[in-house]
Amino acid sequence: EPEVTQTPSHQVTQMGQEVILRCVPISNHLYFYWYRQILGQKVEFLVSFYNNEISEKSEIFDDQFSVERPDGSNFTLKIRSTKLEDSAMYFCASSESASSYNSPLHFGNGTRLTVT
Amino acid sequence: GNSVTQMEGPVTLSEEAFLTINCTYTATGYPSLFWYVQYPGEGLQLLLKATKADDKGSNKGFEATYRKETTSFHLEKGSVQVSDSAVYFCALSDRGSGTYKYIFGTGTRLKVLA
């Protein structure tokens, strides 16, 4: 079964550094998402992306965050200047259509980001 | 705004015990409801879903019924196995400005002992 893949599985970075988290969504999917989960807390929506632009973003997704689909297969999340509170598990997801009725989200295994 | 509330874990059961994980929601309109499962070291996997009131989602022996009158979507399984040990997330779909985003509960860790 096709799956969403994320790399790296664990990223350690120093505060103030830039990080790029990478995702390869399922190949025929058109809608892409990033979520994050701070340890012990809820899985939170960050951003959705379709047709090479952001469809929706949460209040968490401030100017320090950006997303990009640099080629036909990758979908990246960049954090420009990491803060301690950015430490979390980041999940990429994709879906075939925008409608949750017909097409649920498929999640990757996540990238654990640790900011020191 | 829309929200999901799950019972706190961890839930520890013996093998073959009955499982209930409570989930209630607050939503405007008629969201779809989901249960996702996260096994150790893996991502979230869709377990089951229900798209309208009184629908019952089922998969792998798990069931949940969309109850509009009580705004609930409790997860049940008649006889759990050790392999069911995982974190279970209740979620609803929230239609934003064009795409759906999911709102998740905090997750409930289930541990099944042999």
PDB file of C-alpha atoms in Angstrom:
ATOM      1  CA  GLU A   1       0.000   0.000   0.000  1.00  0.00           C
ATOM      2  CA  PRO A   2       1.382   3.442  -0.887  1.00  0.00           C
ATOM      3  CA  GLU A   3       2.521   5.475   2.060  1.00  0.00           C
ATOM      4  CA  VAL A   4       3.659   8.930   3.050  1.00  0.00           C
ATOM      5  CA  THR A   5       7.359   8.990   3.893  1.00  0.00           C
ATOM      6  CA  GLN A   6       9.116  11.552   6.057  1.00  0.00           C
ATOM      7  CA  THR A   7      12.798  12.257   6.581  1.00  0.00           C
ATOM      8  CA  PRO A   8      14.650  12.466   8.835  1.00  0.00           C
ATOM      9  CA  SER A   9      12.958  10.495  11.590  1.00  0.00           C
ATOM     10  CA  HIS A  10      14.764  12.583  14.202  1.00  0.00           C
ATOM     11  CA  GLN A  11      16.353  16.018  13.838  1.00  0.00           C
ATOM     12  CA  VAL A  12      18.318  17.782  16.534  1.00  0.00           C
ATOM     13  CA  THR A  13      19.129  21.433  16.034  1.00  0.00           C
ATOM     14  CA  GLN A  14      20.306  24.427  18.009  1.00  0.00           C
ATOM     15  CA  MET A  15      18.013  27.307  18.792  1.00  0.00           C
ATOM     16  CA  GLY A  16      18.072  29.911  16.026  1.00  0.00           C
ATOM     17  CA  GLN A  17      19.030  27.467  13.293  1.00  0.00           C
ATOM     18  CA  GLU A  18      16.960  26.743  10.211  1.00  0.00           C
ATOM     19  CA  VAL A  19      15.532  23.279   9.678  1.00  0.00           C
ATOM     20  CA  ILE A  20      13.822  21.673   6.728  1.00  0.00           C
ATOM     21  CA  LEU A  21      11.582  18.693   7.266  1.00  0.00           C
ATOM     22  CA  ARG A  22      10.931  16.604   4.202  1.00  0.00           C
ATOM     23  CA  CYS A  23       7.947  14.576   3.096  1.00  0.00           C
ATOM     24  CA  VAL A  24       7.066  12.530   0.061  1.00  0.00           C
ATOM     25  CA  PRO A  25       3.268  12.321  -0.159  1.00  0.00           C
ATOM     26  CA  ILE A  26       1.416   9.526  -1.914  1.00  0.00           C
ATOM     27  CA  SER A  27       1.948  10.038  -5.608  1.00  0.00           C
ATOM     28  CA  ASN A  28      -1.619  10.615  -6.831  1.00  0.00           C
ATOM     29  CA  HIS A  29      -2.591  12.809  -3.884  1.00  0.00           C
ATOM     30  CA  LEU A  30      -3.232  16.477  -4.430  1.00  0.00           C
ATOM     31  CA  TYR A  31      -3.702  17.896  -0.935  1.00  0.00           C
ATOM     32  CA  PHE A  32      -0.896  18.117   1.576  1.00  0.00           C
ATOM     33  CA  TYR A  33      -0.800  18.961   5.253  1.00  0.00           C
ATOM     34  CA  TRP A  34       1.539  19.466   8.161  1.00  0.00           C
ATOM     35  CA  TYR A  35       0.536  18.746  11.736  1.00  0.00           C
ATOM     36  CA  ARG A  36       2.574  18.778  14.890  1.00  0.00           C
ATOM     37  CA  GLN A  37       2.320  17.146  18.284  1.00  0.00           C
ATOM     38  CA  ILE A  38       4.145  18.596  21.241  1.00  0.00           C
ATOM     39  CA  LEU A  39       4.951  15.801  23.676  1.00  0.00           C
ATOM     40  CA  GLY A  40       1.855  14.843  25.659  1.00  0.00           C
ATOM     41  CA  GLN A  41      -0.374  17.333  23.882  1.00  0.00           C
ATOM     42  CA  LYS A  42      -2.848  17.341  21.021  1.00  0.00           C
ATOM     43  CA  VAL A  43      -2.054  16.791  17.379  1.00  0.00           C
ATOM     44  CA  GLU A  44      -2.393  20.320  15.966  1.00  0.00           C
ATOM     45  CA  PHE A  45      -3.064  21.463  12.436  1.00  0.00           C
ATOM     46  CA  LEU A  46      -0.391  23.732  10.959  1.00  0.00           C
ATOM     47  CA  VAL A  47      -1.088  24.190   7.272  1.00  0.00           C
ATOM     48  CA  SER A  48      -2.788  22.746   4.212  1.00  0.00           C
ATOM     49  CA  PHE A  49      -1.456  23.098   0.676  1.00  0.00           C
ATOM     50  CA  TYR A  50      -3.022  22.597  -2.726  1.00  0.00           C
ATOM     51  CA  ASN A  51      -2.133  23.596  -6.250  1.00  0.00           C
ATOM     52  CA  ASN A  52       1.182  25.063  -5.151  1.00  0.00           C
ATOM     53  CA  GLU A  53      -0.240  27.410  -2.605  1.00  0.00           C
ATOM     54  CA  ILE A  54      -1.323  27.449   1.007  1.00  0.00           C
ATOM     55  CA  SER A  55      -5.046  26.750   1.371  1.00  0.00           C
ATOM     56  CA  GLU A  56      -5.268  27.369   5.076  1.00  0.00           C
ATOM     57  CA  LYS A  57      -2.942  27.880   8.020  1.00  0.00           C
ATOM     58  CA  SER A  58      -3.345  27.980  11.753  1.00  0.00           C
ATOM     59  CA  GLU A  59      -2.219  30.704  14.122  1.00  0.00           C
ATOM     60  CA  ILE A  60       0.786  28.519  14.968  1.00  0.00           C
ATOM     61  CA  PHE A  61       2.028  28.842  11.382  1.00  0.00           C
ATOM     62  CA  ASP A  62       3.636  32.261  11.685  1.00  0.00           C
ATOM     63  CA  ASP A  63       6.299  33.943   9.556  1.00  0.00           C
ATOM     64  CA  GLN A  64       8.950  31.548  10.843  1.00  0.00           C
ATOM     65  CA  PHE A  65       7.270  28.697   8.978  1.00  0.00           C
ATOM     66  CA  SER A  66       7.047  28.092   5.257  1.00  0.00           C
ATOM     67  CA  VAL A  67       6.088  25.212   3.006  1.00  0.00           C
ATOM     68  CA  GLU A  68       7.137  24.343  -0.462  1.00  0.00           C
ATOM     69  CA  ARG A  69       6.658  21.715  -3.106  1.00  0.00           C
ATOM     70  CA  PRO A  70       9.991  22.104  -4.882  1.00  0.00           C
ATOM     71  CA  ASP A  71       9.400  19.319  -7.393  1.00  0.00           C
ATOM     72  CA  GLY A  72       6.730  16.798  -8.289  1.00  0.00           C
ATOM     73  CA  SER A  73       7.290  14.563  -5.311  1.00  0.00           C
ATOM     74  CA  ASN A  74       8.588  16.400  -2.239  1.00  0.00           C
ATOM     75  CA  PHE A  75       6.719  18.600   0.207  1.00  0.00           C
ATOM     76  CA  THR A  76       8.828  20.458   2.750  1.00  0.00           C
ATOM     77  CA  LEU A  77       8.296  22.397   5.943  1.00  0.00           C
ATOM     78  CA  LYS A  78      10.924  25.001   6.796  1.00  0.00           C
ATOM     79  CA  ILE A  79      11.350  26.625  10.160  1.00  0.00           C
ATOM     80  CA  ARG A  80      13.520  29.679   9.663  1.00  0.00           C
ATOM     81  CA  SER A  81      14.841  30.271  13.163  1.00  0.00           C
ATOM     82  CA  THR A  82      13.954  27.499  15.555  1.00  0.00           C
ATOM     83  CA  LYS A  83      12.833  28.111  19.115  1.00  0.00           C
ATOM     84  CA  LEU A  84      12.819  25.718  22.049  1.00  0.00           C
ATOM     85  CA  GLU A  85       9.025  25.544  21.850  1.00  0.00           C
ATOM     86  CA  ASP A  86       9.236  24.212  18.284  1.00  0.00           C
ATOM     87  CA  SER A  87      10.375  20.875  19.708  1.00  0.00           C
ATOM     88  CA  ALA A  88       7.652  18.436  18.686  1.00  0.00           C
ATOM     89  CA  MET A  89       6.770  15.565  16.419  1.00  0.00           C
ATOM     90  CA  TYR A  90       5.873  16.898  12.970  1.00  0.00           C
ATOM     91  CA  PHE A  91       3.534  14.841  10.818  1.00  0.00           C
ATOM     92  CA  CYS A  92       3.052  15.205   7.104  1.00  0.00           C
ATOM     93  CA  ALA A  93      -0.229  14.016   5.589  1.00  0.00           C
ATOM     94  CA  SER A  94      -1.800  13.852   2.175  1.00  0.00           C
ATOM     95  CA  SER A  95      -5.199  13.126   0.715  1.00  0.00           C
ATOM     96  CA  GLU A  96      -6.524  12.426  -2.714  1.00  0.00           C
ATOM     97  CA  SER A  97      -9.287  15.025  -2.525  1.00  0.00           C
ATOM     98  CA  ALA A  98     -10.303  17.911  -0.323  1.00  0.00           C
ATOM     99  CA  SER A  99     -13.344  16.106   0.987  1.00  0.00           C
ATOM    100  CA  SER A 100     -12.904  14.138   4.161  1.00  0.00           C
ATOM    101  CA  TYR A 101     -16.029  12.203   3.261  1.00  0.00           C
ATOM    102  CA  ASN A 102     -14.355  10.408   0.420  1.00  0.00           C
ATOM    103  CA  SER A 103     -10.690  10.671   1.117  1.00  0.00           C
ATOM    104  CA  PRO A 104      -9.200  10.435   4.596  1.00  0.00           C
ATOM    105  CA  LEU A 105      -5.798  11.772   5.490  1.00  0.00           C
ATOM    106  CA  HIS A 106      -2.792   9.463   5.181  1.00  0.00           C
ATOM    107  CA  PHE A 107      -0.038  10.301   7.631  1.00  0.00           C
ATOM    108  CA  GLY A 108       3.692   9.728   7.604  1.00  0.00           C
ATOM    109  CA  ASN A 109       5.583   8.343  10.593  1.00  0.00           C
ATOM    110  CA  GLY A 110       6.655  11.776  11.679  1.00  0.00           C
ATOM    111  CA  THR A 111       9.898  13.685  12.267  1.00  0.00           C
ATOM    112  CA  ARG A 112      10.835  14.294  15.861  1.00  0.00           C
ATOM    113  CA  LEU A 113      12.401  17.762  16.075  1.00  0.00           C
ATOM    114  CA  THR A 114      14.453  18.551  19.152  1.00  0.00           C
ATOM    115  CA  VAL A 115      15.634  22.128  19.589  1.00  0.00           C
ATOM    116  CA  THR A 116      18.404  22.591  22.154  1.00  0.00           C
TER     117      THR A 116
ATOM    118  CA  GLY B   1     -14.689  26.706  17.902  1.00  0.00           C
ATOM    119  CA  ASN B   2     -14.810  23.001  17.178  1.00  0.00           C
ATOM    120  CA  SER B   3     -13.114  20.678  19.638  1.00  0.00           C
ATOM    121  CA  VAL B   4     -12.657  17.047  20.626  1.00  0.00           C
ATOM    122  CA  THR B   5     -12.368  15.709  24.159  1.00  0.00           C
ATOM    123  CA  GLN B   6     -11.077  12.228  24.890  1.00  0.00           C
ATOM    124  CA  MET B   7     -10.798  10.320  28.113  1.00  0.00           C
ATOM    125  CA  GLU B   8      -7.373  10.513  29.640  1.00  0.00           C
ATOM    126  CA  GLY B   9      -5.140   7.509  29.632  1.00  0.00           C
ATOM    127  CA  PRO B  10      -3.350   5.355  30.028  1.00  0.00           C
ATOM    128  CA  VAL B  11      -5.909   2.595  29.884  1.00  0.00           C
ATOM    129  CA  THR B  12      -4.530  -0.774  30.974  1.00  0.00           C
ATOM    130  CA  LEU B  13      -6.530  -3.925  30.249  1.00  0.00           C
ATOM    131  CA  SER B  14      -6.008  -7.634  30.290  1.00  0.00           C
ATOM    132  CA  GLU B  15      -6.222  -9.535  27.031  1.00  0.00           C
ATOM    133  CA  GLU B  16      -9.830 -10.319  25.987  1.00  0.00           C
ATOM    134  CA  ALA B  17     -11.245  -7.500  28.128  1.00  0.00           C
ATOM    135  CA  PHE B  18     -13.867  -5.089  26.783  1.00  0.00           C
ATOM    136  CA  LEU B  19     -12.597  -1.696  25.693  1.00  0.00           C
ATOM    137  CA  THR B  20     -14.332   1.663  25.692  1.00  0.00           C
ATOM    138  CA  ILE B  21     -12.522   4.912  24.964  1.00  0.00           C
ATOM    139  CA  ASN B  22     -14.805   7.905  25.322  1.00  0.00           C
ATOM    140  CA  CYS B  23     -14.824  10.764  22.851  1.00  0.00           C
ATOM    141  CA  THR B  24     -17.121  13.766  22.774  1.00  0.00           C
ATOM    142  CA  TYR B  25     -17.047  16.669  20.396  1.00  0.00           C
ATOM    143  CA  THR B  26     -18.205  20.225  19.948  1.00  0.00           C
ATOM    144  CA  ALA B  27     -18.938  21.311  16.417  1.00  0.00           C
ATOM    145  CA  THR B  28     -21.063  23.588  14.325  1.00  0.00           C
ATOM    146  CA  GLY B  29     -22.638  21.859  11.400  1.00  0.00           C
ATOM    147  CA  TYR B  30     -22.191  18.166  10.726  1.00  0.00           C
ATOM    148  CA  PRO B  31     -18.568  17.090  10.844  1.00  0.00           C
ATOM    149  CA  SER B  32     -17.245  13.673   9.931  1.00  0.00           C
ATOM    150  CA  LEU B  33     -15.759  11.779  12.858  1.00  0.00           C
ATOM    151  CA  PHE B  34     -12.706   9.541  12.893  1.00  0.00           C
ATOM    152  CA  TRP B  35     -10.617   7.294  15.060  1.00  0.00           C
ATOM    153  CA  TYR B  36      -6.924   7.114  14.260  1.00  0.00           C
ATOM    154  CA  VAL B  37      -4.442   4.713  15.837  1.00  0.00           C
ATOM    155  CA  GLN B  38      -0.716   5.236  16.343  1.00  0.00           C
ATOM    156  CA  TYR B  39       1.395   2.151  16.977  1.00  0.00           C
ATOM    157  CA  PRO B  40       4.818   2.644  18.565  1.00  0.00           C
ATOM    158  CA  GLY B  41       7.239   4.324  16.163  1.00  0.00           C
ATOM    159  CA  GLU B  42       4.641   4.765  13.452  1.00  0.00           C
ATOM    160  CA  GLY B  43       2.406   7.489  12.065  1.00  0.00           C
ATOM    161  CA  LEU B  44      -1.323   7.871  12.552  1.00  0.00           C
ATOM    162  CA  GLN B  45      -3.435   5.329  10.704  1.00  0.00           C
ATOM    163  CA  LEU B  46      -7.128   5.661  10.036  1.00  0.00           C
ATOM    164  CA  LEU B  47      -8.976   3.059  12.078  1.00  0.00           C
ATOM    165  CA  LEU B  48     -12.591   3.911  11.264  1.00  0.00           C
ATOM    166  CA  LYS B  49     -14.846   6.785  10.348  1.00  0.00           C
ATOM    167  CA  ALA B  50     -18.480   7.899  10.325  1.00  0.00           C
ATOM    168  CA  THR B  51     -19.811  10.705   8.194  1.00  0.00           C
ATOM    169  CA  LYS B  52     -23.327  11.291   9.530  1.00  0.00           C
ATOM    170  CA  ALA B  53     -25.484  10.794  12.587  1.00  0.00           C
ATOM    171  CA  ASP B  54     -26.201   7.178  13.566  1.00  0.00           C
ATOM    172  CA  ASP B  55     -23.514   5.862  11.225  1.00  0.00           C
ATOM    173  CA  LYS B  56     -21.390   3.112  12.724  1.00  0.00           C
ATOM    174  CA  GLY B  57     -17.771   2.855  11.691  1.00  0.00           C
ATOM    175  CA  SER B  58     -16.043  -0.484  12.171  1.00  0.00           C
ATOM    176  CA  ASN B  59     -12.682  -2.054  11.465  1.00  0.00           C
ATOM    177  CA  LYS B  60     -10.522  -4.797  13.002  1.00  0.00           C
ATOM    178  CA  GLY B  61     -13.167  -5.512  15.634  1.00  0.00           C
ATOM    179  CA  PHE B  62     -13.383  -1.864  16.713  1.00  0.00           C
ATOM    180  CA  GLU B  63     -16.650   0.044  16.447  1.00  0.00           C
ATOM    181  CA  ALA B  64     -17.861   3.574  17.031  1.00  0.00           C
ATOM    182  CA  THR B  65     -21.295   5.105  16.482  1.00  0.00           C
ATOM    183  CA  TYR B  66     -21.855   8.758  15.589  1.00  0.00           C
ATOM    184  CA  ARG B  67     -24.303   9.982  18.249  1.00  0.00           C
ATOM    185  CA  LYS B  68     -25.517  13.466  17.463  1.00  0.00           C
ATOM    186  CA  GLU B  69     -27.821  13.666  20.471  1.00  0.00           C
ATOM    187  CA  THR B  70     -24.954  13.114  22.892  1.00  0.00           C
ATOM    188  CA  THR B  71     -22.220  14.544  20.596  1.00  0.00           C
ATOM    189  CA  SER B  72     -20.193  11.390  21.146  1.00  0.00           C
ATOM    190  CA  PHE B  73     -18.164   8.882  19.156  1.00  0.00           C
ATOM    191  CA  HIS B  74     -16.983   6.330  21.687  1.00  0.00           C
ATOM    192  CA  LEU B  75     -14.607   3.605  20.535  1.00  0.00           C
ATOM    193  CA  GLU B  76     -15.382   0.039  21.590  1.00  0.00           C
ATOM    194  CA  LYS B  77     -13.935  -3.403  21.117  1.00  0.00           C
ATOM    195  CA  GLY B  78     -15.343  -6.567  22.592  1.00  0.00           C
ATOM    196  CA  SER B  79     -12.074  -8.410  23.188  1.00  0.00           C
ATOM    197  CA  VAL B  80      -8.731  -6.615  23.045  1.00  0.00           C
ATOM    198  CA  GLN B  81      -5.425  -8.220  22.143  1.00  0.00           C
ATOM    199  CA  VAL B  82      -1.873  -7.351  23.092  1.00  0.00           C
ATOM    200  CA  SER B  83      -1.369  -6.143  19.520  1.00  0.00           C
ATOM    201  CA  ASP B  84      -4.011  -3.434  20.106  1.00  0.00           C
ATOM    202  CA  SER B  85      -1.606  -1.602  22.418  1.00  0.00           C
ATOM    203  CA  ALA B  86      -1.260   1.829  20.853  1.00  0.00           C
ATOM    204  CA  VAL B  87      -2.406   5.439  21.167  1.00  0.00           C
ATOM    205  CA  TYR B  88      -5.915   6.131  19.893  1.00  0.00           C
ATOM    206  CA  PHE B  89      -6.948   9.558  18.615  1.00  0.00           C
ATOM    207  CA  CYS B  90     -10.468  10.782  18.083  1.00  0.00           C
ATOM    208  CA  ALA B  91     -10.810  13.476  15.433  1.00  0.00           C
ATOM    209  CA  LEU B  92     -13.366  15.506  13.559  1.00  0.00           C
ATOM    210  CA  SER B  93     -13.168  17.181  10.221  1.00  0.00           C
ATOM    211  CA  ASP B  94     -13.532  20.912  10.157  1.00  0.00           C
ATOM    212  CA  ARG B  95     -14.140  22.571   6.858  1.00  0.00           C
ATOM    213  CA  GLY B  96     -11.968  25.627   6.724  1.00  0.00           C
ATOM    214  CA  SER B  97     -11.534  27.977   3.834  1.00  0.00           C
ATOM    215  CA  GLY B  98     -11.627  25.289   1.205  1.00  0.00           C
ATOM    216  CA  THR B  99      -9.879  22.224   2.522  1.00  0.00           C
ATOM    217  CA  TYR B 100     -10.702  20.045   5.444  1.00  0.00           C
ATOM    218  CA  LYS B 101      -8.516  20.072   8.464  1.00  0.00           C
ATOM    219  CA  TYR B 102      -8.781  17.611  11.257  1.00  0.00           C
ATOM    220  CA  ILE B 103      -9.114  18.531  14.907  1.00  0.00           C
ATOM    221  CA  PHE B 104      -7.690  15.839  17.148  1.00  0.00           C
ATOM    222  CA  GLY B 105      -8.169  14.885  20.735  1.00  0.00           C
ATOM    223  CA  THR B 106      -5.183  14.451  23.016  1.00  0.00           C
ATOM    224  CA  GLY B 107      -4.993  10.713  22.394  1.00  0.00           C
ATOM    225  CA  THR B 108      -5.572   7.811  24.772  1.00  0.00           C
ATOM    226  CA  ARG B 109      -2.812   5.303  25.341  1.00  0.00           C
ATOM    227  CA  LEU B 110      -4.025   1.710  25.566  1.00  0.00           C
ATOM    228  CA  LYS B 111      -1.854  -0.999  27.066  1.00  0.00           C
ATOM    229  CA  VAL B 112      -3.046  -4.579  26.853  1.00  0.00           C
ATOM    230  CA  LEU B 113      -1.383  -7.149  29.088  1.00  0.00           C
ATOM    231  CA  ALA B 114      -1.097 -10.823  28.207  1.00  0.00           C
TER     232      ALA B 114
END
